[in-house]
């Protein structure tokens, strides 16, 4: 059974500093997704990583994927308050084109303090 | 112009009742899903449909029955509600491709008393 583990589970950040969230998974996959969820809200797709060495950047967020290590990282540069949210990684091991079966990590709750 | 819309947003009901949650997407996707998020924010897939055909059916009690009248709609009916069914239920949709991200609805918070 696929296991997806994120750490840390909670991250208290200071504005202006850099931080990294880690996502480890237990089986071979080259499809990994990052989502953001604000309290009481839906999940917003941040990044789709589809190959070993893939790197995607959007604003202060950068995600990377190392399929050999079964590890993805979400790096936050110069944290700002607006980045406070829960971040989820999700791994897909579907073999059928229809029915992506995402297994989510437990989430990392990020709180950025001034 | 909401892409994936669910109704109702909140649902409070008593044990033993039967309730339904509706979901519609206007993104032209051919695959739809139901996910459950528990009180610890853990997300787990329940079902997925592709063009009205059931593709994924995880270990979910038979009291949960999804129905997809067409590829733009996926409803979830729950019979004989139990306290443990309290959670947030998210509908999502995607293209039926291996690299297509899921687009989630705003969730339905179900509280069983």
PDB file of C-alpha atoms in Angstrom:
ATOM      1  CA  UNK A   1       0.000   0.000   0.000  1.00  0.00           C
ATOM      2  CA  UNK A   2       1.303   3.404  -0.993  1.00  0.00           C
ATOM      3  CA  UNK A   3       2.258   5.642   1.918  1.00  0.00           C
ATOM      4  CA  UNK A   4       2.864   9.358   1.531  1.00  0.00           C
ATOM      5  CA  UNK A   5       4.476  11.185   4.415  1.00  0.00           C
ATOM      6  CA  UNK A   6       4.982  14.888   4.783  1.00  0.00           C
ATOM      7  CA  UNK A   7       7.142  16.669   7.254  1.00  0.00           C
ATOM      8  CA  UNK A   8       6.952  18.712   9.167  1.00  0.00           C
ATOM      9  CA  UNK A   9       3.263  18.519   9.984  1.00  0.00           C
ATOM     10  CA  UNK A  10       3.333  22.061  11.289  1.00  0.00           C
ATOM     11  CA  UNK A  11       5.656  24.869  10.327  1.00  0.00           C
ATOM     12  CA  UNK A  12       5.774  28.232  12.020  1.00  0.00           C
ATOM     13  CA  UNK A  13       7.565  30.643   9.719  1.00  0.00           C
ATOM     14  CA  UNK A  14       8.979  34.088  10.142  1.00  0.00           C
ATOM     15  CA  UNK A  15       8.365  36.525   7.362  1.00  0.00           C
ATOM     16  CA  UNK A  16      11.325  36.896   5.075  1.00  0.00           C
ATOM     17  CA  UNK A  17      12.925  33.544   5.858  1.00  0.00           C
ATOM     18  CA  UNK A  18      13.213  30.407   3.721  1.00  0.00           C
ATOM     19  CA  UNK A  19      11.687  27.024   4.520  1.00  0.00           C
ATOM     20  CA  UNK A  20      11.255  23.570   2.974  1.00  0.00           C
ATOM     21  CA  UNK A  21       8.474  21.009   3.211  1.00  0.00           C
ATOM     22  CA  UNK A  22       9.336  17.400   2.445  1.00  0.00           C
ATOM     23  CA  UNK A  23       7.155  14.728   0.886  1.00  0.00           C
ATOM     24  CA  UNK A  24       8.325  11.105   0.917  1.00  0.00           C
ATOM     25  CA  UNK A  25       6.445   8.264  -0.716  1.00  0.00           C
ATOM     26  CA  UNK A  26       6.836   4.531  -0.567  1.00  0.00           C
ATOM     27  CA  UNK A  27       6.460   3.244  -4.123  1.00  0.00           C
ATOM     28  CA  UNK A  28       7.588   4.091  -7.621  1.00  0.00           C
ATOM     29  CA  UNK A  29       5.794   7.002  -9.201  1.00  0.00           C
ATOM     30  CA  UNK A  30       6.679   9.872 -11.466  1.00  0.00           C
ATOM     31  CA  UNK A  31       3.514  11.862 -10.939  1.00  0.00           C
ATOM     32  CA  UNK A  32       3.338  14.105  -7.921  1.00  0.00           C
ATOM     33  CA  UNK A  33       1.086  17.038  -7.178  1.00  0.00           C
ATOM     34  CA  UNK A  34       1.161  19.859  -4.660  1.00  0.00           C
ATOM     35  CA  UNK A  35      -2.013  21.494  -3.402  1.00  0.00           C
ATOM     36  CA  UNK A  36      -2.783  24.374  -1.094  1.00  0.00           C
ATOM     37  CA  UNK A  37      -5.811  24.522   1.205  1.00  0.00           C
ATOM     38  CA  UNK A  38      -6.896  27.617   3.110  1.00  0.00           C
ATOM     39  CA  UNK A  39      -8.986  27.023   6.265  1.00  0.00           C
ATOM     40  CA  UNK A  40     -12.504  25.964   5.370  1.00  0.00           C
ATOM     41  CA  UNK A  41     -11.764  26.210   1.665  1.00  0.00           C
ATOM     42  CA  UNK A  42     -11.168  23.985  -1.312  1.00  0.00           C
ATOM     43  CA  UNK A  43      -7.863  22.586  -2.526  1.00  0.00           C
ATOM     44  CA  UNK A  44      -5.994  24.648  -5.081  1.00  0.00           C
ATOM     45  CA  UNK A  45      -3.571  22.977  -7.462  1.00  0.00           C
ATOM     46  CA  UNK A  46      -0.071  24.465  -7.176  1.00  0.00           C
ATOM     47  CA  UNK A  47       2.274  22.205  -9.119  1.00  0.00           C
ATOM     48  CA  UNK A  48       2.249  19.080 -11.246  1.00  0.00           C
ATOM     49  CA  UNK A  49       5.588  17.245 -11.344  1.00  0.00           C
ATOM     50  CA  UNK A  50       5.817  14.534 -13.976  1.00  0.00           C
ATOM     51  CA  UNK A  51       9.401  13.353 -14.230  1.00  0.00           C
ATOM     52  CA  UNK A  52      12.577  12.812 -12.291  1.00  0.00           C
ATOM     53  CA  UNK A  53      14.345  16.113 -11.763  1.00  0.00           C
ATOM     54  CA  UNK A  54      11.255  18.165 -12.542  1.00  0.00           C
ATOM     55  CA  UNK A  55      11.323  21.626 -11.016  1.00  0.00           C
ATOM     56  CA  UNK A  56       8.462  24.098 -11.093  1.00  0.00           C
ATOM     57  CA  UNK A  57       8.375  27.610  -9.676  1.00  0.00           C
ATOM     58  CA  UNK A  58       5.579  30.053  -9.066  1.00  0.00           C
ATOM     59  CA  UNK A  59       6.292  33.216  -7.119  1.00  0.00           C
ATOM     60  CA  UNK A  60       7.857  32.347  -3.781  1.00  0.00           C
ATOM     61  CA  UNK A  61       7.144  28.625  -4.146  1.00  0.00           C
ATOM     62  CA  UNK A  62       9.348  26.080  -5.874  1.00  0.00           C
ATOM     63  CA  UNK A  63       8.679  22.361  -6.084  1.00  0.00           C
ATOM     64  CA  UNK A  64      11.003  19.587  -7.179  1.00  0.00           C
ATOM     65  CA  UNK A  65      10.796  15.843  -7.654  1.00  0.00           C
ATOM     66  CA  UNK A  66      13.448  13.149  -7.193  1.00  0.00           C
ATOM     67  CA  UNK A  67      11.809   9.897  -8.239  1.00  0.00           C
ATOM     68  CA  UNK A  68      14.838   7.805  -7.333  1.00  0.00           C
ATOM     69  CA  UNK A  69      14.760   9.042  -3.753  1.00  0.00           C
ATOM     70  CA  UNK A  70      10.934   9.060  -3.837  1.00  0.00           C
ATOM     71  CA  UNK A  71      11.078  12.582  -2.513  1.00  0.00           C
ATOM     72  CA  UNK A  72       9.526  15.890  -3.420  1.00  0.00           C
ATOM     73  CA  UNK A  73      10.258  19.207  -1.790  1.00  0.00           C
ATOM     74  CA  UNK A  74       8.304  22.440  -1.645  1.00  0.00           C
ATOM     75  CA  UNK A  75      10.589  25.357  -0.980  1.00  0.00           C
ATOM     76  CA  UNK A  76       9.283  28.675   0.257  1.00  0.00           C
ATOM     77  CA  UNK A  77      11.461  31.712  -0.317  1.00  0.00           C
ATOM     78  CA  UNK A  78      11.123  34.820   1.837  1.00  0.00           C
ATOM     79  CA  UNK A  79       7.870  33.757   3.463  1.00  0.00           C
ATOM     80  CA  UNK A  80       4.981  36.225   3.594  1.00  0.00           C
ATOM     81  CA  UNK A  81       1.754  36.088   5.575  1.00  0.00           C
ATOM     82  CA  UNK A  82      -0.323  35.259   2.480  1.00  0.00           C
ATOM     83  CA  UNK A  83       1.385  31.878   2.286  1.00  0.00           C
ATOM     84  CA  UNK A  84      -0.243  30.731   5.538  1.00  0.00           C
ATOM     85  CA  UNK A  85      -2.261  27.618   4.597  1.00  0.00           C
ATOM     86  CA  UNK A  86      -2.068  23.830   4.648  1.00  0.00           C
ATOM     87  CA  UNK A  87       0.028  22.303   1.889  1.00  0.00           C
ATOM     88  CA  UNK A  88      -0.575  18.786   0.639  1.00  0.00           C
ATOM     89  CA  UNK A  89       1.463  16.600  -1.643  1.00  0.00           C
ATOM     90  CA  UNK A  90      -0.264  13.795  -3.500  1.00  0.00           C
ATOM     91  CA  UNK A  91       1.157  10.868  -5.439  1.00  0.00           C
ATOM     92  CA  UNK A  92      -0.542   9.117  -8.317  1.00  0.00           C
ATOM     93  CA  UNK A  93       0.208   5.497  -9.160  1.00  0.00           C
ATOM     94  CA  UNK A  94      -2.713   4.912 -11.511  1.00  0.00           C
ATOM     95  CA  UNK A  95      -1.999   2.763 -14.527  1.00  0.00           C
ATOM     96  CA  UNK A  96      -5.237   3.502 -16.299  1.00  0.00           C
ATOM     97  CA  UNK A  97      -5.655   6.744 -18.172  1.00  0.00           C
ATOM     98  CA  UNK A  98      -8.989   7.295 -16.533  1.00  0.00           C
ATOM     99  CA  UNK A  99      -9.319   7.593 -12.804  1.00  0.00           C
ATOM    100  CA  UNK A 100      -6.264   9.279 -11.350  1.00  0.00           C
ATOM    101  CA  UNK A 101      -5.982   7.829  -7.875  1.00  0.00           C
ATOM    102  CA  UNK A 102      -4.193  10.358  -5.737  1.00  0.00           C
ATOM    103  CA  UNK A 103      -2.841   9.328  -2.360  1.00  0.00           C
ATOM    104  CA  UNK A 104      -2.393  12.404  -0.209  1.00  0.00           C
ATOM    105  CA  UNK A 105       0.150  13.159   2.448  1.00  0.00           C
ATOM    106  CA  UNK A 106      -1.100  14.284   5.836  1.00  0.00           C
ATOM    107  CA  UNK A 107      -0.573  17.952   5.050  1.00  0.00           C
ATOM    108  CA  UNK A 108       1.768  20.585   6.418  1.00  0.00           C
ATOM    109  CA  UNK A 109       0.106  23.438   8.207  1.00  0.00           C
ATOM    110  CA  UNK A 110       2.050  26.616   7.603  1.00  0.00           C
ATOM    111  CA  UNK A 111       1.681  29.723   9.721  1.00  0.00           C
ATOM    112  CA  UNK A 112       3.684  32.767   8.748  1.00  0.00           C
ATOM    113  CA  UNK A 113       4.181  35.261  11.545  1.00  0.00           C
ATOM    114  CA  UNK A 114       5.312  38.854  11.108  1.00  0.00           C
TER     115      UNK A 114
ATOM    116  CA  UNK B   1     -18.967  30.535 -13.205  1.00  0.00           C
ATOM    117  CA  UNK B   2     -17.741  28.137 -10.513  1.00  0.00           C
ATOM    118  CA  UNK B   3     -15.795  25.280 -12.103  1.00  0.00           C
ATOM    119  CA  UNK B   4     -16.720  22.480  -9.678  1.00  0.00           C
ATOM    120  CA  UNK B   5     -19.753  23.209  -7.551  1.00  0.00           C
ATOM    121  CA  UNK B   6     -21.183  21.146  -4.734  1.00  0.00           C
ATOM    122  CA  UNK B   7     -24.408  21.483  -2.818  1.00  0.00           C
ATOM    123  CA  UNK B   8     -25.107  21.826  -0.029  1.00  0.00           C
ATOM    124  CA  UNK B   9     -22.122  23.511   1.585  1.00  0.00           C
ATOM    125  CA  UNK B  10     -23.225  22.442   5.050  1.00  0.00           C
ATOM    126  CA  UNK B  11     -25.322  19.446   6.020  1.00  0.00           C
ATOM    127  CA  UNK B  12     -26.382  18.739   9.587  1.00  0.00           C
ATOM    128  CA  UNK B  13     -28.484  15.643  10.159  1.00  0.00           C
ATOM    129  CA  UNK B  14     -29.283  12.960  12.677  1.00  0.00           C
ATOM    130  CA  UNK B  15     -28.029   9.420  12.793  1.00  0.00           C
ATOM    131  CA  UNK B  16     -30.005   7.032  10.662  1.00  0.00           C
ATOM    132  CA  UNK B  17     -31.099   9.595   8.115  1.00  0.00           C
ATOM    133  CA  UNK B  18     -30.411   9.411   4.372  1.00  0.00           C
ATOM    134  CA  UNK B  19     -28.837  12.377   2.609  1.00  0.00           C
ATOM    135  CA  UNK B  20     -27.428  13.330  -0.781  1.00  0.00           C
ATOM    136  CA  UNK B  21     -24.682  15.650  -1.954  1.00  0.00           C
ATOM    137  CA  UNK B  22     -24.688  16.942  -5.512  1.00  0.00           C
ATOM    138  CA  UNK B  23     -21.743  17.893  -7.665  1.00  0.00           C
ATOM    139  CA  UNK B  24     -21.495  19.510 -11.071  1.00  0.00           C
ATOM    140  CA  UNK B  25     -18.520  20.579 -13.152  1.00  0.00           C
ATOM    141  CA  UNK B  26     -18.439  22.843 -16.186  1.00  0.00           C
ATOM    142  CA  UNK B  27     -14.799  22.279 -17.123  1.00  0.00           C
ATOM    143  CA  UNK B  28     -15.507  19.695 -19.782  1.00  0.00           C
ATOM    144  CA  UNK B  29     -13.710  17.028 -17.763  1.00  0.00           C
ATOM    145  CA  UNK B  30     -14.629  13.397 -18.255  1.00  0.00           C
ATOM    146  CA  UNK B  31     -13.588  12.078 -14.844  1.00  0.00           C
ATOM    147  CA  UNK B  32     -15.117  12.961 -11.477  1.00  0.00           C
ATOM    148  CA  UNK B  33     -14.257  11.942  -7.931  1.00  0.00           C
ATOM    149  CA  UNK B  34     -15.402  11.953  -4.354  1.00  0.00           C
ATOM    150  CA  UNK B  35     -12.842  12.463  -1.610  1.00  0.00           C
ATOM    151  CA  UNK B  36     -13.390  12.444   2.135  1.00  0.00           C
ATOM    152  CA  UNK B  37     -11.431  14.731   4.473  1.00  0.00           C
ATOM    153  CA  UNK B  38     -11.600  13.752   8.114  1.00  0.00           C
ATOM    154  CA  UNK B  39     -11.195  15.921  11.180  1.00  0.00           C
ATOM    155  CA  UNK B  40      -7.417  15.567  11.013  1.00  0.00           C
ATOM    156  CA  UNK B  41      -7.441  16.920   7.451  1.00  0.00           C
ATOM    157  CA  UNK B  42      -6.538  13.537   5.995  1.00  0.00           C
ATOM    158  CA  UNK B  43      -7.857  13.155   2.448  1.00  0.00           C
ATOM    159  CA  UNK B  44      -8.852   9.804   1.011  1.00  0.00           C
ATOM    160  CA  UNK B  45     -10.412   8.882  -2.298  1.00  0.00           C
ATOM    161  CA  UNK B  46     -13.798   7.197  -2.232  1.00  0.00           C
ATOM    162  CA  UNK B  47     -14.948   6.886  -5.844  1.00  0.00           C
ATOM    163  CA  UNK B  48     -14.154   7.999  -9.344  1.00  0.00           C
ATOM    164  CA  UNK B  49     -16.229   7.906 -12.502  1.00  0.00           C
ATOM    165  CA  UNK B  50     -15.104   8.282 -16.087  1.00  0.00           C
ATOM    166  CA  UNK B  51     -17.829   9.106 -18.593  1.00  0.00           C
ATOM    167  CA  UNK B  52     -20.466   7.758 -16.204  1.00  0.00           C
ATOM    168  CA  UNK B  53     -18.552   4.522 -15.631  1.00  0.00           C
ATOM    169  CA  UNK B  54     -17.349   3.610 -12.135  1.00  0.00           C
ATOM    170  CA  UNK B  55     -13.554   3.359 -12.222  1.00  0.00           C
ATOM    171  CA  UNK B  56     -12.437   3.533  -8.614  1.00  0.00           C
ATOM    172  CA  UNK B  57     -14.428   2.136  -5.725  1.00  0.00           C
ATOM    173  CA  UNK B  58     -12.377   2.193  -2.575  1.00  0.00           C
ATOM    174  CA  UNK B  59     -13.222   0.352   0.606  1.00  0.00           C
ATOM    175  CA  UNK B  60     -16.273   2.396   1.451  1.00  0.00           C
ATOM    176  CA  UNK B  61     -19.373   1.115   3.281  1.00  0.00           C
ATOM    177  CA  UNK B  62     -22.239   0.089   1.035  1.00  0.00           C
ATOM    178  CA  UNK B  63     -24.258   2.884   2.610  1.00  0.00           C
ATOM    179  CA  UNK B  64     -22.400   5.227   0.252  1.00  0.00           C
ATOM    180  CA  UNK B  65     -23.675   5.090  -3.312  1.00  0.00           C
ATOM    181  CA  UNK B  66     -22.410   7.396  -6.037  1.00  0.00           C
ATOM    182  CA  UNK B  67     -24.416   8.123  -9.147  1.00  0.00           C
ATOM    183  CA  UNK B  68     -23.317   9.826 -12.330  1.00  0.00           C
ATOM    184  CA  UNK B  69     -26.214  10.724 -14.635  1.00  0.00           C
ATOM    185  CA  UNK B  70     -23.779  12.279 -17.119  1.00  0.00           C
ATOM    186  CA  UNK B  71     -20.100  13.153 -17.215  1.00  0.00           C
ATOM    187  CA  UNK B  72     -20.715  16.612 -15.767  1.00  0.00           C
ATOM    188  CA  UNK B  73     -22.506  15.388 -12.645  1.00  0.00           C
ATOM    189  CA  UNK B  74     -21.587  13.069  -9.809  1.00  0.00           C
ATOM    190  CA  UNK B  75     -23.848  12.749  -6.801  1.00  0.00           C
ATOM    191  CA  UNK B  76     -23.247  10.955  -3.518  1.00  0.00           C
ATOM    192  CA  UNK B  77     -26.078   9.365  -1.589  1.00  0.00           C
ATOM    193  CA  UNK B  78     -25.524   8.174   1.958  1.00  0.00           C
ATOM    194  CA  UNK B  79     -27.950   5.850   3.718  1.00  0.00           C
ATOM    195  CA  UNK B  80     -28.346   5.304   7.449  1.00  0.00           C
ATOM    196  CA  UNK B  81     -25.895   7.996   8.432  1.00  0.00           C
ATOM    197  CA  UNK B  82     -23.537   7.282  11.315  1.00  0.00           C
ATOM    198  CA  UNK B  83     -21.544   9.569  13.595  1.00  0.00           C
ATOM    199  CA  UNK B  84     -18.316   8.479  11.897  1.00  0.00           C
ATOM    200  CA  UNK B  85     -19.557   9.806   8.579  1.00  0.00           C
ATOM    201  CA  UNK B  86     -19.036  13.350   9.835  1.00  0.00           C
ATOM    202  CA  UNK B  87     -16.373  14.871   7.584  1.00  0.00           C
ATOM    203  CA  UNK B  88     -15.895  17.229   4.681  1.00  0.00           C
ATOM    204  CA  UNK B  89     -16.681  15.615   1.343  1.00  0.00           C
ATOM    205  CA  UNK B  90     -14.958  17.039  -1.706  1.00  0.00           C
ATOM    206  CA  UNK B  91     -15.991  16.517  -5.271  1.00  0.00           C
ATOM    207  CA  UNK B  92     -13.275  16.859  -7.904  1.00  0.00           C
ATOM    208  CA  UNK B  93     -12.883  16.491 -11.643  1.00  0.00           C
ATOM    209  CA  UNK B  94     -10.091  16.069 -14.176  1.00  0.00           C
ATOM    210  CA  UNK B  95      -9.370  14.992 -17.706  1.00  0.00           C
ATOM    211  CA  UNK B  96      -8.955  11.249 -17.952  1.00  0.00           C
ATOM    212  CA  UNK B  97      -5.209  11.510 -18.430  1.00  0.00           C
ATOM    213  CA  UNK B  98      -2.434  10.373 -16.166  1.00  0.00           C
ATOM    214  CA  UNK B  99      -0.988  13.866 -15.743  1.00  0.00           C
ATOM    215  CA  UNK B 100      -4.161  15.853 -15.310  1.00  0.00           C
ATOM    216  CA  UNK B 101      -4.468  17.685 -11.975  1.00  0.00           C
ATOM    217  CA  UNK B 102      -7.710  17.415 -10.078  1.00  0.00           C
ATOM    218  CA  UNK B 103      -9.915  20.464  -9.652  1.00  0.00           C
ATOM    219  CA  UNK B 104     -11.766  20.405  -6.361  1.00  0.00           C
ATOM    220  CA  UNK B 105     -15.113  21.795  -5.330  1.00  0.00           C
ATOM    221  CA  UNK B 106     -15.561  23.814  -2.151  1.00  0.00           C
ATOM    222  CA  UNK B 107     -16.547  20.836  -0.075  1.00  0.00           C
ATOM    223  CA  UNK B 108     -19.629  19.791   1.863  1.00  0.00           C
ATOM    224  CA  UNK B 109     -19.258  19.721   5.625  1.00  0.00           C
ATOM    225  CA  UNK B 110     -21.421  16.878   6.895  1.00  0.00           C
ATOM    226  CA  UNK B 111     -22.196  16.753  10.603  1.00  0.00           C
ATOM    227  CA  UNK B 112     -24.065  13.755  11.952  1.00  0.00           C
ATOM    228  CA  UNK B 113     -25.547  14.179  15.422  1.00  0.00           C
TER     229      UNK B 113
END
